[in-house]
């Protein structure tokens, strides 16, 4: 389940990047009651992408922004309540990690869903049912 954090240079320290990514991972697992799940935990993956200063934009003008994106199977965050928690708590995580270098209103989030059967791990395509079985078995 890839998480991507995109920030301009200097927005997060290296330790802030690691902390934010770790906390977003913990948040996703907690929202689904999967904290410590042996199948799911190592499959929450991703990266922090740091772009050159003045290469992030808001309103068509250079601005320090942060974006955190989540790409997941369609059964993840199935309710609006869970989506709200991901965005609200995730924004707070990024805001804290930025230590005042990015304003809260310049932190953006999105969730993208893969089609059923379009999720792959280690070269194997998983249907939603197969993913659910693998999680339950762990």
XYZ file of C-alpha atoms in Angstrom, residues 55-115:
61
model
C 9.234 23.712 -7.635
C 6.028 23.202 -5.621
C 3.039 25.409 -6.377
C -0.230 26.671 -4.994
C -2.550 28.822 -7.061
C -0.074 28.678 -9.940
C 2.685 30.334 -7.923
C 5.683 28.854 -6.114
C 4.715 27.898 -2.566
C 5.947 25.503 0.077
C 3.368 22.719 0.117
C 3.259 19.114 1.258
C 1.261 16.339 -0.342
C 0.694 12.902 1.115
C -0.832 10.320 -1.178
C -2.106 6.819 -0.576
C -2.663 4.187 -3.270
C -4.638 1.204 -2.042
C -7.074 -1.564 -2.993
C -10.688 -0.433 -3.089
C -11.581 -1.934 0.304
C -9.127 0.281 2.211
C -10.654 3.306 3.982
C -14.143 2.215 2.851
C -16.103 4.765 4.900
C -16.049 8.533 4.878
C -15.245 8.426 8.593
C -12.032 6.479 7.874
C -11.117 8.803 4.990
C -11.720 11.801 7.277
C -9.449 10.284 9.947
C -6.696 9.505 7.402
C -6.733 13.080 6.089
C -7.160 14.837 9.441
C -4.646 12.797 11.418
C -2.261 12.548 8.469
C -2.273 16.325 8.066
C -1.412 16.712 11.751
C 1.491 14.262 11.308
C 2.932 16.234 8.376
C 2.347 19.559 10.126
C 4.204 18.388 13.236
C 7.096 16.966 11.194
C 7.426 20.234 9.238
C 7.910 22.169 12.494
C 6.285 25.332 11.151
C 7.963 25.271 7.728
C 4.683 24.435 5.957
C 1.370 26.017 6.872
C -1.497 23.622 7.608
C -3.546 25.046 4.735
C -0.696 24.057 2.404
C -0.846 20.366 3.322
C -2.828 18.297 0.832
C -3.899 14.649 0.797
C -5.462 12.201 -1.601
C -6.401 8.547 -1.799
C -6.347 6.581 -5.060
C -7.904 3.151 -5.473
C -6.638 0.238 -7.564
C -9.133 -1.878 -9.453
